[in-house]
CSV table of N, CA and C in Angstrom, one decimal:
chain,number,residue,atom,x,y,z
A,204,UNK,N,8.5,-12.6,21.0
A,204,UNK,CA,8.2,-12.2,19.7
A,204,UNK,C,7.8,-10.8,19.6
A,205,UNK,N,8.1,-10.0,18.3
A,205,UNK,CA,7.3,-9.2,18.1
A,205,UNK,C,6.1,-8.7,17.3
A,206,UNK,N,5.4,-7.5,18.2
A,206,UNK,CA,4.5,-7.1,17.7
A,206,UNK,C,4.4,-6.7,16.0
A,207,UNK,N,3.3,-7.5,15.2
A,207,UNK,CA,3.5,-7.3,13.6
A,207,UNK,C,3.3,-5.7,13.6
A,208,UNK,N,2.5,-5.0,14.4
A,208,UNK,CA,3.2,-3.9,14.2
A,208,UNK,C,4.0,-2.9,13.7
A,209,UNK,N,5.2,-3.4,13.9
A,209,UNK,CA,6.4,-3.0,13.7
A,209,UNK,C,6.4,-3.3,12.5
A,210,UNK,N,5.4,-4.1,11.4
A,210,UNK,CA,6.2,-4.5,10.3
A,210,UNK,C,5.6,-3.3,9.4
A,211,UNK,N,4.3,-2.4,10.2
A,211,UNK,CA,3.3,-2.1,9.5
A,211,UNK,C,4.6,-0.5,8.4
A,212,UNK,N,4.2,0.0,7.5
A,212,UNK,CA,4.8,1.1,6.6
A,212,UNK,C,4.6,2.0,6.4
A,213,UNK,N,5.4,3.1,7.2
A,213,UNK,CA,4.6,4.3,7.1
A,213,UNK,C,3.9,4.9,6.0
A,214,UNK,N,4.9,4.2,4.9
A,214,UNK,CA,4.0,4.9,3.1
A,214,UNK,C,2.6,4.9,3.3
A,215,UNK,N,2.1,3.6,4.1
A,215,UNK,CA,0.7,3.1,3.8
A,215,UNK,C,-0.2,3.7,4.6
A,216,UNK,N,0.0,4.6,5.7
A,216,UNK,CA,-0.6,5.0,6.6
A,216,UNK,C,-1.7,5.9,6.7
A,217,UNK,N,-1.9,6.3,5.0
A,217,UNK,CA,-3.3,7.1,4.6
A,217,UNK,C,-4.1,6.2,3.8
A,218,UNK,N,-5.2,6.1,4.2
A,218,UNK,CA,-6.5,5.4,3.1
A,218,UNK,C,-5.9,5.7,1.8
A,219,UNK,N,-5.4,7.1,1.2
A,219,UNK,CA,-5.4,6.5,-0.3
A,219,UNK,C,-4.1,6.4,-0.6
A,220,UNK,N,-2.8,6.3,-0.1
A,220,UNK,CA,-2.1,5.6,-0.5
A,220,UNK,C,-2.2,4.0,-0.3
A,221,UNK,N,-2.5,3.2,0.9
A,221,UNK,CA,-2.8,2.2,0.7
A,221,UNK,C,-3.5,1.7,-0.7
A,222,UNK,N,-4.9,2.8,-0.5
A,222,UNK,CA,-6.2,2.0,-1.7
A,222,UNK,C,-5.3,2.0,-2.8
A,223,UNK,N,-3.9,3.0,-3.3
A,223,UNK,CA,-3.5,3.1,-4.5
A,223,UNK,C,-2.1,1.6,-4.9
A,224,UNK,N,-1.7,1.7,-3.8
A,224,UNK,CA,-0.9,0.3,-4.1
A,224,UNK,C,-2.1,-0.6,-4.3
A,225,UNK,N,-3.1,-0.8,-2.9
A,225,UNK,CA,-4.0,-2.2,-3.7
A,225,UNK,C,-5.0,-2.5,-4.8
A,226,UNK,N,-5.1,-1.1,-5.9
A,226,UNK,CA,-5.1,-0.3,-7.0
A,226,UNK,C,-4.5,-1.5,-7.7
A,227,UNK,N,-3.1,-0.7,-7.7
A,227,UNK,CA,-1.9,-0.9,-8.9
A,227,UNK,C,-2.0,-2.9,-8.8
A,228,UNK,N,-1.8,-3.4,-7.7
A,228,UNK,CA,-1.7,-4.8,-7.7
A,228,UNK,C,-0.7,-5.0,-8.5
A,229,UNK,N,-1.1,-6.2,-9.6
A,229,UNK,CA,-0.1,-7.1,-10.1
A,229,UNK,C,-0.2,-6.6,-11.9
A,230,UNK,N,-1.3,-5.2,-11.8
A,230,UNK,CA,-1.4,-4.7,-13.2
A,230,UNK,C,0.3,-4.3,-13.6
A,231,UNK,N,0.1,-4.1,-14.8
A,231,UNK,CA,1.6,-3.4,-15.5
A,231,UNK,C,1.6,-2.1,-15.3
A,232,UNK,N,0.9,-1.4,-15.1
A,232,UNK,CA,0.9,0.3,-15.0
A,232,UNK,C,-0.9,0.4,-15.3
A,233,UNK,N,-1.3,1.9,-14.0
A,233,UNK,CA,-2.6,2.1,-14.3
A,233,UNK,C,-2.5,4.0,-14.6
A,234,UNK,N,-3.6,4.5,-15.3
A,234,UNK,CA,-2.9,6.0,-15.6
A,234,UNK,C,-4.2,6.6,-15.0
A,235,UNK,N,-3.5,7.5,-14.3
A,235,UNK,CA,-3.8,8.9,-13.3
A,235,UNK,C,-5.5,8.7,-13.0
A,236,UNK,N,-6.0,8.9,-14.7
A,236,UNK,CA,-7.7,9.0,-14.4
A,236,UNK,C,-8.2,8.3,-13.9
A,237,UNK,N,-7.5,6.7,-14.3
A,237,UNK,CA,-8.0,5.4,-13.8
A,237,UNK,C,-8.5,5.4,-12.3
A,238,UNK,N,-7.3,5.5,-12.2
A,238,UNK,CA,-6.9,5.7,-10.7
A,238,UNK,C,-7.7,6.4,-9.3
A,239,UNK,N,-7.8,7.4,-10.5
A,239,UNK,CA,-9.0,9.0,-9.4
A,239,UNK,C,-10.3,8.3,-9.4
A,240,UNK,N,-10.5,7.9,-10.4
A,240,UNK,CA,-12.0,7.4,-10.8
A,240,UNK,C,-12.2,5.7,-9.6
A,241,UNK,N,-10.7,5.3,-9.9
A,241,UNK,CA,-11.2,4.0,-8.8
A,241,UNK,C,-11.5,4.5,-7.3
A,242,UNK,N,-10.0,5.4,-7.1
A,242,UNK,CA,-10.2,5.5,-5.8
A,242,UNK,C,-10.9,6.6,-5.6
A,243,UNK,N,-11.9,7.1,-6.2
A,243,UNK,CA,-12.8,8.2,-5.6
A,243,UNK,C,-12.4,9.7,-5.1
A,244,UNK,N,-10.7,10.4,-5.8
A,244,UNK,CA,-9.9,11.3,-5.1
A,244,UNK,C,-10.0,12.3,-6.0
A,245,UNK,N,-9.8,13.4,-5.3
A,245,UNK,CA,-9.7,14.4,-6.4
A,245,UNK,C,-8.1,14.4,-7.1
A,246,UNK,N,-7.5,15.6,-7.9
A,246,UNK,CA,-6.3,15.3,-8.6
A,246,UNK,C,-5.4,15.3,-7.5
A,247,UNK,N,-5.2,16.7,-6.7
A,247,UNK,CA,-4.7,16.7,-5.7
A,247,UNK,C,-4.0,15.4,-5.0
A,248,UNK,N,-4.7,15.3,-4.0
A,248,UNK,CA,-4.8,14.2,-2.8
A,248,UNK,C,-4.0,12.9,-3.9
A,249,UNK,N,-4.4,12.5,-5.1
A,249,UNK,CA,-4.0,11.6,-6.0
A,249,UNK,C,-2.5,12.0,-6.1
A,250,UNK,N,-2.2,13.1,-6.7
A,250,UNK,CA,-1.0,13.3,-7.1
A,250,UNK,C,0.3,13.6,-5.8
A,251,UNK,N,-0.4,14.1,-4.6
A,251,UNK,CA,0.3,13.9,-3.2
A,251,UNK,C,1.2,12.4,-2.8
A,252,UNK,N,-0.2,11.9,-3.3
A,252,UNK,CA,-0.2,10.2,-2.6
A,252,UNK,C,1.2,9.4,-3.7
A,253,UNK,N,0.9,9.9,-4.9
A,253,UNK,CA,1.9,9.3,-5.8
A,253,UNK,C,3.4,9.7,-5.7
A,254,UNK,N,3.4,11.0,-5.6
A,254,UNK,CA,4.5,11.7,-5.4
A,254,UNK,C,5.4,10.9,-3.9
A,255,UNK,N,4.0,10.9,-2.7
A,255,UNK,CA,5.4,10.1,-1.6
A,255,UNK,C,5.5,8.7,-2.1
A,256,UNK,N,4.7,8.3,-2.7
A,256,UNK,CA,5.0,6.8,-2.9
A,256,UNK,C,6.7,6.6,-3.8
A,257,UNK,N,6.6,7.6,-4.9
A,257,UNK,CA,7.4,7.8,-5.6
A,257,UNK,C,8.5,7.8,-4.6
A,258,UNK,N,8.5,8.7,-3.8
A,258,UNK,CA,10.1,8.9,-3.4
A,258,UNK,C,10.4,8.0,-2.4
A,259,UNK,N,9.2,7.5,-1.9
A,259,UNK,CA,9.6,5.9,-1.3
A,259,UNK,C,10.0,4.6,-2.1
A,260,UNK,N,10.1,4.9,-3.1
A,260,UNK,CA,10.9,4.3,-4.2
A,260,UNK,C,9.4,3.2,-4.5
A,261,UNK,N,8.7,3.2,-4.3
A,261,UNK,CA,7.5,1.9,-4.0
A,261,UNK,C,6.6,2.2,-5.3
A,262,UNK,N,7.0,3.3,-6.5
A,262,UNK,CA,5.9,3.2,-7.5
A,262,UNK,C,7.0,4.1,-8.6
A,263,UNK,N,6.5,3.8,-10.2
A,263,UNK,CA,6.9,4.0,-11.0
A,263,UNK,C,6.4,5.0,-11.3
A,264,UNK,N,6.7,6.7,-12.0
A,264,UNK,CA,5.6,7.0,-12.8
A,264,UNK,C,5.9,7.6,-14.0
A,265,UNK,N,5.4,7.5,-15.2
A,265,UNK,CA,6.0,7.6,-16.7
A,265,UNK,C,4.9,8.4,-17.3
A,266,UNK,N,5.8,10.1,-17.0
A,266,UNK,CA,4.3,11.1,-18.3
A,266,UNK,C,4.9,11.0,-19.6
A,267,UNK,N,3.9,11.1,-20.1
A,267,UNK,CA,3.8,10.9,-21.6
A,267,UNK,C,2.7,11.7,-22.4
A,268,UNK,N,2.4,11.4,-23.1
A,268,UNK,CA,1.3,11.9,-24.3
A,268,UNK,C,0.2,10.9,-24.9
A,269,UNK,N,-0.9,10.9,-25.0
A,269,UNK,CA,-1.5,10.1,-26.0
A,269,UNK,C,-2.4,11.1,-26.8
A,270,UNK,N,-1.8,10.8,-28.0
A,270,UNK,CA,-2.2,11.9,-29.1
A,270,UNK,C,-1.5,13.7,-28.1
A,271,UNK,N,-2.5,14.8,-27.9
A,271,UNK,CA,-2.2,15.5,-27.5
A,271,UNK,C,-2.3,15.9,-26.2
A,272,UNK,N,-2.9,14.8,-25.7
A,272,UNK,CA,-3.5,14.9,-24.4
A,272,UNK,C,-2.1,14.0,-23.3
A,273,UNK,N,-1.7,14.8,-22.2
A,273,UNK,CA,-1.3,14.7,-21.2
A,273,UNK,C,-1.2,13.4,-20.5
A,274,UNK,N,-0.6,12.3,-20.4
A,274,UNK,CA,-0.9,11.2,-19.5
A,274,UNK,C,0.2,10.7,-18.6
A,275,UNK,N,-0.1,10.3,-17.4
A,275,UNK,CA,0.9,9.9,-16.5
A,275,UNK,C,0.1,8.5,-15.6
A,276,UNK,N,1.3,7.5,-15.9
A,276,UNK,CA,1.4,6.0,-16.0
A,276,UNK,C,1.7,5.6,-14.7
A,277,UNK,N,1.4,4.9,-13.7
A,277,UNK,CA,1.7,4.6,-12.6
A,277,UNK,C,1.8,3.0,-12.1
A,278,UNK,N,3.2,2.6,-12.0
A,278,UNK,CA,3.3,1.1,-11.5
A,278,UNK,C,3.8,0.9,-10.4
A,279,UNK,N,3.4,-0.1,-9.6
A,279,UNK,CA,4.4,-0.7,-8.3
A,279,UNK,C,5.4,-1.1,-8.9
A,280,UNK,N,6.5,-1.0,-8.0
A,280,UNK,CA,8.1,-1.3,-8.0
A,280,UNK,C,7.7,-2.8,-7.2
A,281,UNK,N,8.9,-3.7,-7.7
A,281,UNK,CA,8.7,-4.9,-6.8
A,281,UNK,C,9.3,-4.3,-5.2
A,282,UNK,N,9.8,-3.3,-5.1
A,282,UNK,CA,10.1,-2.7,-4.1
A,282,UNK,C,8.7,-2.0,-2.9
A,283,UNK,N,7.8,-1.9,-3.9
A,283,UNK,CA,7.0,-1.5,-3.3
A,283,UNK,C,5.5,-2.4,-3.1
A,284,UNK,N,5.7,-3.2,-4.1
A,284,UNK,CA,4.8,-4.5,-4.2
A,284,UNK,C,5.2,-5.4,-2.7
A,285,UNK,N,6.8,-5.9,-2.5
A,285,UNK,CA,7.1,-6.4,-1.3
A,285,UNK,C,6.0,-5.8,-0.1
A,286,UNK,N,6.8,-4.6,-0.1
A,286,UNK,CA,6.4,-4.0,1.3
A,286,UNK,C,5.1,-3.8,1.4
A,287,UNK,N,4.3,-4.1,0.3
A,287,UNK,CA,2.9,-3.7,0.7
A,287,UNK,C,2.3,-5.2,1.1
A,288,UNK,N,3.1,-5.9,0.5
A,288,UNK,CA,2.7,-7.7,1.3
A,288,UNK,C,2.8,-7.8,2.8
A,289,UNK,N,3.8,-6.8,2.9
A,289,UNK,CA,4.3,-7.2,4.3
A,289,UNK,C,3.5,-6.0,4.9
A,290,UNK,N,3.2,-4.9,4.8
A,290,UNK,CA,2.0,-4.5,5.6
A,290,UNK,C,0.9,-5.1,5.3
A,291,UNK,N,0.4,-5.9,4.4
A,291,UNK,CA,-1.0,-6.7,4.6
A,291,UNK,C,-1.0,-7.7,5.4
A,292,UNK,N,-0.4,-8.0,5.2
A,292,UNK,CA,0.5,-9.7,6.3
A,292,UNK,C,-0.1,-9.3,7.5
A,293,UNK,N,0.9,-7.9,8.3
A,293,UNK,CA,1.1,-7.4,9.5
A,293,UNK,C,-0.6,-7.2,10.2
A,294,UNK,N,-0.9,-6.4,9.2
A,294,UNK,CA,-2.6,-6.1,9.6
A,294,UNK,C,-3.4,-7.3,9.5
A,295,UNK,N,-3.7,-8.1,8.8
A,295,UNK,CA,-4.2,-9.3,9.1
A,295,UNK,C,-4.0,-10.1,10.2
A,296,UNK,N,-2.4,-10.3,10.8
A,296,UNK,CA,-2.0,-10.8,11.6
A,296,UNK,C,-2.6,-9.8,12.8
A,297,UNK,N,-2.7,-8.9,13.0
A,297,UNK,CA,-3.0,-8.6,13.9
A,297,UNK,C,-4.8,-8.0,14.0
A,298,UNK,N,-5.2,-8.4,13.0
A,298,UNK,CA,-7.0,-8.5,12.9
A,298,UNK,C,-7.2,-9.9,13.5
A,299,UNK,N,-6.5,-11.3,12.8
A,299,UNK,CA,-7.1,-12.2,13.1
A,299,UNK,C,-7.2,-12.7,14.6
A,300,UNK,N,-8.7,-13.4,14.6
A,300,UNK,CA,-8.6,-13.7,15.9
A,300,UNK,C,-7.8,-14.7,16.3
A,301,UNK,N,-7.4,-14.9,17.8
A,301,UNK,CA,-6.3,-16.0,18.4
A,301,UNK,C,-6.6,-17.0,18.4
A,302,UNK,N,-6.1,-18.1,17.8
A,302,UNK,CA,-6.3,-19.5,18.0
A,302,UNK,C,-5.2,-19.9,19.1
A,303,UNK,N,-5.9,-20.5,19.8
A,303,UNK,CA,-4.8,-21.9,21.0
A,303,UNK,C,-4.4,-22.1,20.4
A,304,UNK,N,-4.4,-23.2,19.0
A,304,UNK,CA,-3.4,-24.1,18.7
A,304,UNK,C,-2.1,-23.2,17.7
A,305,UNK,N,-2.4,-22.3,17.9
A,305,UNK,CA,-1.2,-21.4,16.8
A,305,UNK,C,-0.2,-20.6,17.8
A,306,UNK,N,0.3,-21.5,18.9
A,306,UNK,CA,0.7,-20.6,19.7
A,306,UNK,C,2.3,-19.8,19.0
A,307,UNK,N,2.8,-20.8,18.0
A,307,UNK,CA,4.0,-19.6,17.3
A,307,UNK,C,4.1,-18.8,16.7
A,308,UNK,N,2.8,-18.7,16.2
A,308,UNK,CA,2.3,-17.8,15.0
A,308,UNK,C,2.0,-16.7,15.9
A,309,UNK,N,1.4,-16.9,17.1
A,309,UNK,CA,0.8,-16.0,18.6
A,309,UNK,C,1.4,-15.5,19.3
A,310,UNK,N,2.8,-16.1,19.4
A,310,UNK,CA,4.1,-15.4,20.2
A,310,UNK,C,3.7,-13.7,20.8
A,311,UNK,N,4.0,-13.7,19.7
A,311,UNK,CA,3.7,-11.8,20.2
A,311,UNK,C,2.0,-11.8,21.0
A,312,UNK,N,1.4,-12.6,20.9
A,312,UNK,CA,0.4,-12.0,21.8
A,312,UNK,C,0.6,-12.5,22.9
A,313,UNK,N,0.9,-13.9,23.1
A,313,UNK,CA,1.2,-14.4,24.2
A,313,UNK,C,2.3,-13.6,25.0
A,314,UNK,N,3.5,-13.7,24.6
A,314,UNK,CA,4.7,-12.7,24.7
A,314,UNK,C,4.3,-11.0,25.8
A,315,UNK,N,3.0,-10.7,25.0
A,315,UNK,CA,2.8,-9.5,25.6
A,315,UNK,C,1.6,-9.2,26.4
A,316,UNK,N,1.1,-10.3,27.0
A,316,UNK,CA,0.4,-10.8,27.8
A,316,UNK,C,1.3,-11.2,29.7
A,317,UNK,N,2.6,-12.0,29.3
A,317,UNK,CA,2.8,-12.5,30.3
A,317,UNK,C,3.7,-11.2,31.0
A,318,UNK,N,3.7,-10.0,31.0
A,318,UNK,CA,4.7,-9.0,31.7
A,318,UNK,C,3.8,-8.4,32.7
């Protein structure tokens, strides 16, 4: 078997692109301020994180206007919703501790144990 590892994503590989997909969740779109304010980031670092996300195809983002003020709208892609399941999956699986009786689920540890 292999190591979940492998399943993990490079998109997610900084604290605030992670915290920003598990941000966005299963909301419809969250906008820019929201965002800075949840995840504690300045504009920058914010607008970095969105931008790779963006061209990892893994997030939506829609500027606009309200009234005269400047706004930019940010959604997960089911594209990018998947893949973030599957790097939470991977990291879990490989946080939780080993049970005996799960030896298929364990493969990869067992697997990389016996060489």
């Amino acid at each position: 078997m292999v190591h979940p590892r492998h399943r993990l994503d490079d998109a997610f590989q900084t604290p605030v692109r992670f915290s920003l997909m598990a941000a966005l969740g299963t909301r419809d779109e969250v906008d820019f301020r929201t965002l800075r304010e949840l995840l504690e980031s300045d504009d920058s670092t914010l607008s970095k994180a969105i931008s790779h996300l963006e061209r990892a195809g893994y997030v939506k983002v829609t500027k606009g206007y309200a009234g005269t003020r400047p706004r930019t709208r940010v959604t997960a892609t089911a594209k990018g919703s998947s893949a973030f399941r599957t790097h939470v999956r991977a990291l879990q699986e490989i946080a939780s501790p080993a049970s005996p009786t799960d030896s298929q689920e364990l493969g990869w540890r067992l697997s990389s144990h016996s060489s």
